[in-house]
PDB file of C-alpha atoms in Angstrom:
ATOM      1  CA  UNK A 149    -100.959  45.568  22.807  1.00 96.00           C
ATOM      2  CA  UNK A 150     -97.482  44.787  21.907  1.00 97.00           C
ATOM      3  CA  UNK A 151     -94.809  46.599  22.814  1.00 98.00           C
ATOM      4  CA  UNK A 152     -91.549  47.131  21.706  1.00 98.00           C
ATOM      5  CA  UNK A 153     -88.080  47.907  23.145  1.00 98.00           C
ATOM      6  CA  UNK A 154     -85.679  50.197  21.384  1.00 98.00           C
ATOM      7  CA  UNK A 155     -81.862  48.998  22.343  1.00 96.00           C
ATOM      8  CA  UNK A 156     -78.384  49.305  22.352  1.00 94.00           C
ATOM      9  CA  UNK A 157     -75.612  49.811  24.952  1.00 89.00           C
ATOM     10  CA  UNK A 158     -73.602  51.909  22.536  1.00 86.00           C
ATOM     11  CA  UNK A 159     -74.890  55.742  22.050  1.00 84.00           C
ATOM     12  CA  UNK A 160     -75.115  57.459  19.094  1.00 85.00           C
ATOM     13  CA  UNK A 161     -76.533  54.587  16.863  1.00 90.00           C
ATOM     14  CA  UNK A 162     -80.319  56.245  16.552  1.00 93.00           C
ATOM     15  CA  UNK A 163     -82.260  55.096  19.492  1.00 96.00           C
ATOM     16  CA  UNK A 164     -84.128  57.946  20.159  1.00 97.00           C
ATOM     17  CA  UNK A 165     -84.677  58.863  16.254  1.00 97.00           C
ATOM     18  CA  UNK A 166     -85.982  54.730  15.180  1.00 98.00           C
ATOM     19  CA  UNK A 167     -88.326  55.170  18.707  1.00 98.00           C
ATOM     20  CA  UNK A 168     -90.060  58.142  17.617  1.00 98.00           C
ATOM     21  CA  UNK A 169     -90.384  57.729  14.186  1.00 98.00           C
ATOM     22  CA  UNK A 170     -91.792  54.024  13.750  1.00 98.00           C
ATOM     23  CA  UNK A 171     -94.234  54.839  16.912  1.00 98.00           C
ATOM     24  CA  UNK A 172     -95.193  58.156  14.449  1.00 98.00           C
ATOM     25  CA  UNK A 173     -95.658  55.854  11.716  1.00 98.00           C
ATOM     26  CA  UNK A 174     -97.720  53.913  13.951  1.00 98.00           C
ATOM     27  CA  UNK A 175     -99.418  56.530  14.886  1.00 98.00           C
ATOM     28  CA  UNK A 176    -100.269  57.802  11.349  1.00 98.00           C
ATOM     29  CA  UNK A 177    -101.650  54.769  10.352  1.00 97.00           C
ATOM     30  CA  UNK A 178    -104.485  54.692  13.027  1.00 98.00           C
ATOM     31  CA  UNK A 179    -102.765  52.757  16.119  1.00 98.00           C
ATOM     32  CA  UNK A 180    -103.429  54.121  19.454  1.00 98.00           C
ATOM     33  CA  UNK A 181     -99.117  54.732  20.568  1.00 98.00           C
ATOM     34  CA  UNK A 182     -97.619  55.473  23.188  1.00 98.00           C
ATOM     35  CA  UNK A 183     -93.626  56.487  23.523  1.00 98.00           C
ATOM     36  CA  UNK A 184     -92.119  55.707  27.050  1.00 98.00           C
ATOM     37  CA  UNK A 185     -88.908  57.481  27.103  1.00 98.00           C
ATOM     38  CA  UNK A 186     -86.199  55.827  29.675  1.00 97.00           C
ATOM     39  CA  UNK A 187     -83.102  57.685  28.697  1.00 96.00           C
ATOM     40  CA  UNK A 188     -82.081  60.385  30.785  1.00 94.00           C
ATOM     41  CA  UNK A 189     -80.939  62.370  27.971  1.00 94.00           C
ATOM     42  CA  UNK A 190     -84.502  62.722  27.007  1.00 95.00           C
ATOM     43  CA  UNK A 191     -84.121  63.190  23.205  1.00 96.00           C
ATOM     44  CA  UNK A 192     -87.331  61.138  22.206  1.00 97.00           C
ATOM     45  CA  UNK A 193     -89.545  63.610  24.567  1.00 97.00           C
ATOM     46  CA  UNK A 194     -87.779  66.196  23.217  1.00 96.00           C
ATOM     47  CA  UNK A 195     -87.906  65.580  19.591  1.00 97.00           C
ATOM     48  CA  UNK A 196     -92.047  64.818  20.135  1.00 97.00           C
ATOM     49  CA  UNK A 197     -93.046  67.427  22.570  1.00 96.00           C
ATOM     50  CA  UNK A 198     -90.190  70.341  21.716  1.00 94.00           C
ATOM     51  CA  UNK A 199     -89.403  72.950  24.056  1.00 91.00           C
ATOM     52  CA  UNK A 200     -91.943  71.706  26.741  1.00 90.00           C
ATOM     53  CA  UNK A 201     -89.724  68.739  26.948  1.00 89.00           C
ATOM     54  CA  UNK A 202     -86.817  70.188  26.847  1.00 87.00           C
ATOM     55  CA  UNK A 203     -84.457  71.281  30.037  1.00 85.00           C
ATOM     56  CA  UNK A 204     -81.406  73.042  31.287  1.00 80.00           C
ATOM     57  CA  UNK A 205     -79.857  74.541  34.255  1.00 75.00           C
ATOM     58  CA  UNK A 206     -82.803  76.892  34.928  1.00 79.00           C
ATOM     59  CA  UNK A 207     -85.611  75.429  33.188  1.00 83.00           C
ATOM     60  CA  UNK A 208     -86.521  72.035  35.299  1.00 87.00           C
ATOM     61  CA  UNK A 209     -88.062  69.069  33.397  1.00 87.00           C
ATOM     62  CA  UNK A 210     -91.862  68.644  31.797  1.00 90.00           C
ATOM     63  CA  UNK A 211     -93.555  66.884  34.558  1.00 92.00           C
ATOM     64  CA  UNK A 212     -95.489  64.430  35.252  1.00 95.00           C
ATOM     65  CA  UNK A 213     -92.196  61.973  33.674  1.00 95.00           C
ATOM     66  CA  UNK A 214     -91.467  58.430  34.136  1.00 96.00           C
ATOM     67  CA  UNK A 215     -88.980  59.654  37.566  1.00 96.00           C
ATOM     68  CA  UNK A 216     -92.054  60.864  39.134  1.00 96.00           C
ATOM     69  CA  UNK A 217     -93.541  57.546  38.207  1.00 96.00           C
ATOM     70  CA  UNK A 218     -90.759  55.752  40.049  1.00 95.00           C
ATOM     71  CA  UNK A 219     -90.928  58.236  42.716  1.00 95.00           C
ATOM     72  CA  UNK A 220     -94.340  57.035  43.405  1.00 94.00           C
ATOM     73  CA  UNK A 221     -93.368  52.999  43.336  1.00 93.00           C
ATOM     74  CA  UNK A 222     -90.688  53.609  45.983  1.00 93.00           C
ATOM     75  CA  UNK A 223     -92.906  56.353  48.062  1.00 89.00           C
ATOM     76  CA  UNK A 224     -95.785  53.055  48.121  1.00 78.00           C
ATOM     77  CA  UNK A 225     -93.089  50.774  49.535  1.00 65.00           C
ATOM     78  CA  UNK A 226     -91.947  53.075  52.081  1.00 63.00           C
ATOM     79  CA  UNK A 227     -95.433  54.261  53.198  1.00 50.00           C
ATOM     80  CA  UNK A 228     -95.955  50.137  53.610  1.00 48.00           C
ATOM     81  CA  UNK A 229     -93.334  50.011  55.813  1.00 47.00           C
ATOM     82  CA  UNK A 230     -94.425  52.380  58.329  1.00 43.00           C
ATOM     83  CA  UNK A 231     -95.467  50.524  61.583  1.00 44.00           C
ATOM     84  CA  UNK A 232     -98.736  52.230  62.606  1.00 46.00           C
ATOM     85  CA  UNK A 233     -99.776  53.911  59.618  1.00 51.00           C
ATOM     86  CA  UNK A 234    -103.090  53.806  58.909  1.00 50.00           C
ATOM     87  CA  UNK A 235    -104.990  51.921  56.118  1.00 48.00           C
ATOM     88  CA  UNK A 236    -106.449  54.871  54.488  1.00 50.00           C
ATOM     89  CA  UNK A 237    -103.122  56.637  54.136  1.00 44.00           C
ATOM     90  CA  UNK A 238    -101.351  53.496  53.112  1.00 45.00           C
ATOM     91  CA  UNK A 239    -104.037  53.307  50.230  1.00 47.00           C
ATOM     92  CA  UNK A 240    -103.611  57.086  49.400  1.00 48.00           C
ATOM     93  CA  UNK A 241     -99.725  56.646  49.206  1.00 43.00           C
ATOM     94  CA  UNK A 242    -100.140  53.831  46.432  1.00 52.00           C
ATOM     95  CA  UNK A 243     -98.249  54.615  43.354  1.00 57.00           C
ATOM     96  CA  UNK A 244    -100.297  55.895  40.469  1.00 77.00           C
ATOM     97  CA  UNK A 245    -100.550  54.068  37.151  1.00 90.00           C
ATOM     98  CA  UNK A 246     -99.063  54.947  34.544  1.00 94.00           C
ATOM     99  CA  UNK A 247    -101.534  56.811  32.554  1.00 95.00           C
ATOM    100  CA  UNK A 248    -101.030  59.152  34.752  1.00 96.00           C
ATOM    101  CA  UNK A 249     -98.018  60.369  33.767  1.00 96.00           C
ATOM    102  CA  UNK A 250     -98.826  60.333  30.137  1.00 97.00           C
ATOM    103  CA  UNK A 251     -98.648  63.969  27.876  1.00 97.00           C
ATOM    104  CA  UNK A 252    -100.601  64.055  24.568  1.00 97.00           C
ATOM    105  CA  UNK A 253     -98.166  64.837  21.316  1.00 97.00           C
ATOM    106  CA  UNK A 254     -99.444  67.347  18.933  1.00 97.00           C
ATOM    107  CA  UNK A 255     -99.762  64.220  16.715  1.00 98.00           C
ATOM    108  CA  UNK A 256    -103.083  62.027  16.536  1.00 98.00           C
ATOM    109  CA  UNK A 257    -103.236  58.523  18.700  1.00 98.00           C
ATOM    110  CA  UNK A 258     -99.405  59.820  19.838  1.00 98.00           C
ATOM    111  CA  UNK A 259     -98.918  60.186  23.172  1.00 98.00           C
ATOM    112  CA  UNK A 260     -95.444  60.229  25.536  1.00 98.00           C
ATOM    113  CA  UNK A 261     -94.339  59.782  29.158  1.00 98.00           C
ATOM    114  CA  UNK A 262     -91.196  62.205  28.938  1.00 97.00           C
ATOM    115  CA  UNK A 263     -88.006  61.503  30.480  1.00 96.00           C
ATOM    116  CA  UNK A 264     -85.890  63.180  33.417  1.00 94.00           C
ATOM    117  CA  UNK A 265     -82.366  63.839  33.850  1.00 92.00           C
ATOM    118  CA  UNK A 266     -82.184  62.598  37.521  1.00 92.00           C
ATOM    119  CA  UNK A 267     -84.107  59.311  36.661  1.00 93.00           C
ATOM    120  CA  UNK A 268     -80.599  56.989  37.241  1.00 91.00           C
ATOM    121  CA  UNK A 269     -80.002  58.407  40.686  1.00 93.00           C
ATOM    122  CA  UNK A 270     -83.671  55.756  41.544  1.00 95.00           C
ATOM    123  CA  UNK A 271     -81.572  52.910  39.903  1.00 94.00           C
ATOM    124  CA  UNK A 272     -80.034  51.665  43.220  1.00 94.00           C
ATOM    125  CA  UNK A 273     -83.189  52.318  45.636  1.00 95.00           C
ATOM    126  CA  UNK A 274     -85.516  50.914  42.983  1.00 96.00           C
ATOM    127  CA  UNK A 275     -82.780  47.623  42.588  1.00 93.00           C
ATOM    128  CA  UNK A 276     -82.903  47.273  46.282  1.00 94.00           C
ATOM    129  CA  UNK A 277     -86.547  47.333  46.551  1.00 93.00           C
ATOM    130  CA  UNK A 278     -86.739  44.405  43.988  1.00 93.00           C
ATOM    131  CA  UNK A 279     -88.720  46.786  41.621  1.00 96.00           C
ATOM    132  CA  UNK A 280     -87.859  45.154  38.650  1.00 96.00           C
ATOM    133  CA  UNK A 281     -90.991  43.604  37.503  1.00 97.00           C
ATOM    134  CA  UNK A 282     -93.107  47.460  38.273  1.00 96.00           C
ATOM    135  CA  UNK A 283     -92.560  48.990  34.903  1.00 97.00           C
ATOM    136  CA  UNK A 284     -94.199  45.434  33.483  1.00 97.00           C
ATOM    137  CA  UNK A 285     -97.070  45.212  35.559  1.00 96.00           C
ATOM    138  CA  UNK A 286     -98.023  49.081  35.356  1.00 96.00           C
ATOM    139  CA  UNK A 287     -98.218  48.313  31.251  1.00 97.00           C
ATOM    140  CA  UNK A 288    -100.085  45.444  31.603  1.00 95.00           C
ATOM    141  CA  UNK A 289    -103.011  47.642  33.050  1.00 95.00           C
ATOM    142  CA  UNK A 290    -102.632  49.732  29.737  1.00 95.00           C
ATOM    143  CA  UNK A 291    -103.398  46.805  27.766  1.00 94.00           C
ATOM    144  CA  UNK A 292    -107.060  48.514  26.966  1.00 95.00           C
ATOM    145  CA  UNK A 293    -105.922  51.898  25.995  1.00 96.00           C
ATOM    146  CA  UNK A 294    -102.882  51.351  23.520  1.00 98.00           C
ATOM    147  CA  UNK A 295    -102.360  49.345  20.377  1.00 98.00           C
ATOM    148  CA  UNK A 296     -98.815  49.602  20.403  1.00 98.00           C
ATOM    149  CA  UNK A 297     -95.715  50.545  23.081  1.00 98.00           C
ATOM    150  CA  UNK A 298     -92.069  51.623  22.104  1.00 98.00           C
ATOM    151  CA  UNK A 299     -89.720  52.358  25.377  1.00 98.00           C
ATOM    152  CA  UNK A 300     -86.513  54.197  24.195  1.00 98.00           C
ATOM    153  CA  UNK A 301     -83.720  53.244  26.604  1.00 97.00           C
ATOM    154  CA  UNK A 302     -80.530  55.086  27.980  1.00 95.00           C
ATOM    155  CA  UNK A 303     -77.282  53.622  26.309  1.00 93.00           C
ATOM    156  CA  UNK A 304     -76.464  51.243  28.959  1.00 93.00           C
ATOM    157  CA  UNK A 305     -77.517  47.751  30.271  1.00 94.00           C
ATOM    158  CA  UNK A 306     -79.330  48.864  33.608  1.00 95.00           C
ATOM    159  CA  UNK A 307     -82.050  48.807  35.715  1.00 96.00           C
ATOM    160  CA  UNK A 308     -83.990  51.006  33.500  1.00 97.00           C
ATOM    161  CA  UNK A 309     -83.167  48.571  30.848  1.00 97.00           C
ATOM    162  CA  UNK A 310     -83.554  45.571  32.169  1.00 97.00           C
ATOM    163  CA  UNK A 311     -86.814  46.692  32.991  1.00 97.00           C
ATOM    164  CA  UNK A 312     -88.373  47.891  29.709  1.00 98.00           C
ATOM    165  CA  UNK A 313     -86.742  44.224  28.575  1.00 98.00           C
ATOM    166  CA  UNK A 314     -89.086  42.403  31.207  1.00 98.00           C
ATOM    167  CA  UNK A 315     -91.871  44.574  29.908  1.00 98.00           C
ATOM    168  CA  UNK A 316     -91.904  44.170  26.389  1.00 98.00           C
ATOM    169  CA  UNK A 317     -92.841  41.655  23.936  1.00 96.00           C
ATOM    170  CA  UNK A 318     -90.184  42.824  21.285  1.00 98.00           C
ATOM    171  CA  UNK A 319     -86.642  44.421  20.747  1.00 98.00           C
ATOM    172  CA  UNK A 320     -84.928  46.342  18.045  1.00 98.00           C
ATOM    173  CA  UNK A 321     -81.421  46.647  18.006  1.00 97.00           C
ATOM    174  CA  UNK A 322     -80.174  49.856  16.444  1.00 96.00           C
ATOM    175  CA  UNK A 323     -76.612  49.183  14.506  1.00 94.00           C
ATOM    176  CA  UNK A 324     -74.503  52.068  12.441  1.00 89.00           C
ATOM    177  CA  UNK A 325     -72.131  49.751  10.228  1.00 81.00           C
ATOM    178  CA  UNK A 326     -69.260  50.534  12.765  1.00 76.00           C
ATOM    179  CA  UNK A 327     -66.712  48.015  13.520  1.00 72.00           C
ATOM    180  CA  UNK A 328     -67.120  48.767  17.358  1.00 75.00           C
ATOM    181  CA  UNK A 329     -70.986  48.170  16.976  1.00 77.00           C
ATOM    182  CA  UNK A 330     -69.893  44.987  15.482  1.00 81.00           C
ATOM    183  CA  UNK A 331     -67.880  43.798  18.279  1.00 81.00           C
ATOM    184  CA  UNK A 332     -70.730  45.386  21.264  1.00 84.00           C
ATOM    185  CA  UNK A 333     -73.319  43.339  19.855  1.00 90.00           C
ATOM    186  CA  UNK A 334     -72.564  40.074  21.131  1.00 88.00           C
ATOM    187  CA  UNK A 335     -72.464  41.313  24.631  1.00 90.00           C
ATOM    188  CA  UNK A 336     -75.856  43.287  24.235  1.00 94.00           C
ATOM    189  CA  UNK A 337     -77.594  39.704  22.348  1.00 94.00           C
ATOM    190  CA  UNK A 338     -76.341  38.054  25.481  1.00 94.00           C
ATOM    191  CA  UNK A 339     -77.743  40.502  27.710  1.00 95.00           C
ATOM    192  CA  UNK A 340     -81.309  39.854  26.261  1.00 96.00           C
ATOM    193  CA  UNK A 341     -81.246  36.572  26.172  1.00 96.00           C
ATOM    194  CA  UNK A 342     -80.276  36.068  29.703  1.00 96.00           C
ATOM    195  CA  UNK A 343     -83.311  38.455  30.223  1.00 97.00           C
ATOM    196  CA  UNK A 344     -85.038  36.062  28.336  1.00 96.00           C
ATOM    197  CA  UNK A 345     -84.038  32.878  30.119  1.00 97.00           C
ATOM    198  CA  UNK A 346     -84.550  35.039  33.580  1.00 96.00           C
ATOM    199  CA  UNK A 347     -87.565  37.076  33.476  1.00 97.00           C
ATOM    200  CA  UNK A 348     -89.435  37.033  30.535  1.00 97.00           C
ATOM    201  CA  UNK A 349     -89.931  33.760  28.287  1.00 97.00           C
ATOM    202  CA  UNK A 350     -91.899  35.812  25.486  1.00 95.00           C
ATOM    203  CA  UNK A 351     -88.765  38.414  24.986  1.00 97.00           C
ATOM    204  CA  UNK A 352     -88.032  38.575  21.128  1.00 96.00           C
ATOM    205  CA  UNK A 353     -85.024  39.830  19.291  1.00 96.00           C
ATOM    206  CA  UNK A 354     -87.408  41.418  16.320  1.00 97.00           C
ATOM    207  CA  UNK A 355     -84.160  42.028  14.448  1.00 96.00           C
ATOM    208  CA  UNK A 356     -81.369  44.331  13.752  1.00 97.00           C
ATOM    209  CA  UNK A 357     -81.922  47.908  12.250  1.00 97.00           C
ATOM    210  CA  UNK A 358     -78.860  49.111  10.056  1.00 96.00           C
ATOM    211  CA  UNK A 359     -79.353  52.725  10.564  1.00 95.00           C
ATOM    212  CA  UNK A 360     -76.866  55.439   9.050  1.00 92.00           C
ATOM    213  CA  UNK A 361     -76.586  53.310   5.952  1.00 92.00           C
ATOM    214  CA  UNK A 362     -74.599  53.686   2.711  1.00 90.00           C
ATOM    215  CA  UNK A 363     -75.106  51.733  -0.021  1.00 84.00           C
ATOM    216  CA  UNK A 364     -72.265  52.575  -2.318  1.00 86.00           C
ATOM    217  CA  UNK A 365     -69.565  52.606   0.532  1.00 89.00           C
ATOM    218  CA  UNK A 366     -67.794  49.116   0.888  1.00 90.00           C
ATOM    219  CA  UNK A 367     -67.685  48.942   4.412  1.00 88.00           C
ATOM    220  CA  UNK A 368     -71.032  49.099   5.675  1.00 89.00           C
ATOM    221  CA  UNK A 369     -71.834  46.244   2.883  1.00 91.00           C
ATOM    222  CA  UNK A 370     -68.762  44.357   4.152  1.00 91.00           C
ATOM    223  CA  UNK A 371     -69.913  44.581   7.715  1.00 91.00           C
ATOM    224  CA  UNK A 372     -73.656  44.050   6.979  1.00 92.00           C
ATOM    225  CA  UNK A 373     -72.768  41.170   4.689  1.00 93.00           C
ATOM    226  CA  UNK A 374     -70.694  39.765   8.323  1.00 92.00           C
ATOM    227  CA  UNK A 375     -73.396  39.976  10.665  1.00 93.00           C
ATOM    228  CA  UNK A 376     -75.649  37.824   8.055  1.00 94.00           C
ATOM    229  CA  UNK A 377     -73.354  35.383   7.745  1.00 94.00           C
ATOM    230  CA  UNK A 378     -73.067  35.141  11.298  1.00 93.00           C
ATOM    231  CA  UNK A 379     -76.860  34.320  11.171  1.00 93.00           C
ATOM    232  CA  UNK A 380     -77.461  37.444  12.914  1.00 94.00           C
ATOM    233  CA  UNK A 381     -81.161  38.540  12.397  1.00 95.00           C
ATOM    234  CA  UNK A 382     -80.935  42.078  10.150  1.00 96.00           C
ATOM    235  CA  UNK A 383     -83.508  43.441   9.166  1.00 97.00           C
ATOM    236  CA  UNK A 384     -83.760  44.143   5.415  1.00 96.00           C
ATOM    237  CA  UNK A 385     -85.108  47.332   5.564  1.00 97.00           C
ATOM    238  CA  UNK A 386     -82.867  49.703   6.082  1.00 96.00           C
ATOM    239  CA  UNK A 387     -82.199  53.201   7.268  1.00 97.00           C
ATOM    240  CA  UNK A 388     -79.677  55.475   4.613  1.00 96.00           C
ATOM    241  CA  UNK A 389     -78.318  58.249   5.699  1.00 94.00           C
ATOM    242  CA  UNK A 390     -80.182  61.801   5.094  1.00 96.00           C
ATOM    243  CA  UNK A 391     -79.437  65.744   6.745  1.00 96.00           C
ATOM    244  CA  UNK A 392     -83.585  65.445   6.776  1.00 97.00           C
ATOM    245  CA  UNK A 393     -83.067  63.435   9.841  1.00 97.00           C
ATOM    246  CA  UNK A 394     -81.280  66.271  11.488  1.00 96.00           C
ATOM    247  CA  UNK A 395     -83.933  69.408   9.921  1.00 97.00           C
ATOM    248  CA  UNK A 396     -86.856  66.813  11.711  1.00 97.00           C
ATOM    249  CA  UNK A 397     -85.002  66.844  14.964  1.00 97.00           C
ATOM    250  CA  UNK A 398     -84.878  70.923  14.345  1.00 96.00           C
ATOM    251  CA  UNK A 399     -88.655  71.288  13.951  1.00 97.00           C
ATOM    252  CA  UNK A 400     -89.624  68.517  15.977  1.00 97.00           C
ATOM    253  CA  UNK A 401     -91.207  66.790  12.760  1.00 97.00           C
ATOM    254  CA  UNK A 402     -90.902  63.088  13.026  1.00 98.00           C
ATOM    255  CA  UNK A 403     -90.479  62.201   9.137  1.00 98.00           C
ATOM    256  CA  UNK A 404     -93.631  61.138   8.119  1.00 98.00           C
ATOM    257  CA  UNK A 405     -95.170  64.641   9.013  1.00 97.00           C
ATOM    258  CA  UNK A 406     -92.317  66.252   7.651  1.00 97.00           C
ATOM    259  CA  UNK A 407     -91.827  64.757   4.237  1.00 97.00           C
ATOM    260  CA  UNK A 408     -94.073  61.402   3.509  1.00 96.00           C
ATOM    261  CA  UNK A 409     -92.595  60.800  -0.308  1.00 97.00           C
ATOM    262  CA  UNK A 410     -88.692  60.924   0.747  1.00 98.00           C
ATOM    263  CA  UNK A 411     -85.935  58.684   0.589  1.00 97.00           C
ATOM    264  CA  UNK A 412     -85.844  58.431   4.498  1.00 98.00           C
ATOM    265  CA  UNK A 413     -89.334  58.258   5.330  1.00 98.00           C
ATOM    266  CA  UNK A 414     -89.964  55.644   2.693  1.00 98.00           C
ATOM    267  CA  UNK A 415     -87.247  53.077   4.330  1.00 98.00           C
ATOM    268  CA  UNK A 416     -89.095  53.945   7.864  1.00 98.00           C
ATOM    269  CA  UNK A 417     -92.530  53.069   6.215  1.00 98.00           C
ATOM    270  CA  UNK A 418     -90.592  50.103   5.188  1.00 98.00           C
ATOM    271  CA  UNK A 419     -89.046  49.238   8.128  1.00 98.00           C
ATOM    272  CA  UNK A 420     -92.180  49.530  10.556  1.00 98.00           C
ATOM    273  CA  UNK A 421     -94.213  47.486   7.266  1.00 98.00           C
ATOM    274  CA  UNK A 422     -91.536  44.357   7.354  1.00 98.00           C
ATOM    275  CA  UNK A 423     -91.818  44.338  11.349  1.00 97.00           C
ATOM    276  CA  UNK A 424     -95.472  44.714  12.014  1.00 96.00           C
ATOM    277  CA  UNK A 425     -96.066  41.419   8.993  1.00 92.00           C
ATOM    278  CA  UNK A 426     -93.316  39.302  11.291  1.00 75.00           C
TER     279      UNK A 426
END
């Protein structure tokens, strides 16, 4: 199984869209995938499950979700604590794994543990129950079951972050040719490498993905042409920029059951191609 983290501290730069759409890919091509989505905002459960996924101020969110999951870890640790509780309910109390929480996507070997908007209010119990390493070791016992793992993660370096960073093999950075992108991405390399050095030796930076690209414009080659020279690991495929990005979001199409021969899709076949030979 490998698995793969999609991140970057900045929002707006395609997490949600590069998740979905290289595990589709995946997906298509005969590997068993799952999507774990970590970001509150919930756009990759959205965009793969539609209006099941998708909540407001009267319509709660799709359970079972990855909060629920976390619910469970910290319910097991309190149960533990309980002076006097018996061993039967201690064992009943234990936190499910996580194939429990998983939904099947109307798309073959796809499947999804959706997100929840009050997922960050766990951060600080979870963090104070050292349950850093949880999200890792619940994967691990998926090993049998999936070929291939891509965790989409809220725009921030947190918990929730750190933890899909322990757990995976591999990370993407999303970048949009912006000049504040440019100047965020030291700070996020450093980030995973200190995760790297800390908690997980086999952590990879798989490269950078220029997403929202424009060939003829002189700025995003300028700024490309920078992070290269700065020996910066970019990708070469990359992502131009298409309104059939936005119409897939609309029907809840990722690309390559939307339209297979465009532009778009072709530089995401291309893409998931150049990382899966690395």
């Amino acid at each position: 199984m490998r698995t793969r983290v999609v991140f970057n501290q900045k929002g707006g730069v395609g997490k949600s869209s590069i998740t979905v759409n290289l595990a589709a890919i995946s997906a298509h091509q005969g590997l068993k995938t799952l999507v774990i989505d970590l970001d509150p905002q919930a756009n990759s459960s959205q965009y793969l499950l539609g209006d099941d996924a998708t909540y407001s101020a009267d319509k709660p969110a799709l359970e079972p979700n990855i909060e629920n999951y976390f619910e469970e870890v910290l319910a097991a640790n309190q149960s533990k604590g309980l002076l006097g509780n018996a061993l039967g309910s201690i064992l009943k109390n234990r936190s499910k794994g996580l194939e429990a929480y998983v939904h099947q996507s109307p798309f073959k070997n796809l499947d999804v543990i959706p997100a929840s908007p009050q997922l960050g209010g766990l951060a600080h119990a979870l963090e104070s129950k050292h349950k850093i390493y949880k999200l890792r070791d619940a994967l691990q016992q998926l090993s049998d079951q999936y070929d291939r793992v891509f965790i989409d993660t809220p725009p921030a370096f947190n918990f929730f972050t750190l933890s899909a960073l322990i757990a995976a093999d591999r990370v993407l950075i999303p970048f949009d040719c912006d000049v504040f992108s440019k100047r965020a991405l030291q700070s996020l390399i450093e980030n995973v490498l200190e995760t790297q050095d800390d908690h997980n030796a086999n952590l990879q930076i798989e490269g950078i993905v220029v997403n929202q690209y424009q060939a003829q414009a002189k700025l995003p080659r300028e700024v490309v042409q920078q992070l290269k020279d700065e020996g910066l690991p970019v990708l070469n495929s990359m992502l131009p920029r298409s309104v059939l990005m936005k119409e897939s979001h609309h029907k809840n199409l990722p690309l390559i059951h939307l339209a297979t021969d465009h532009k778009l899709t072709q530089a995401y076949q291309s893409l998931f191609n150049e990382i899966e030979q690395a």
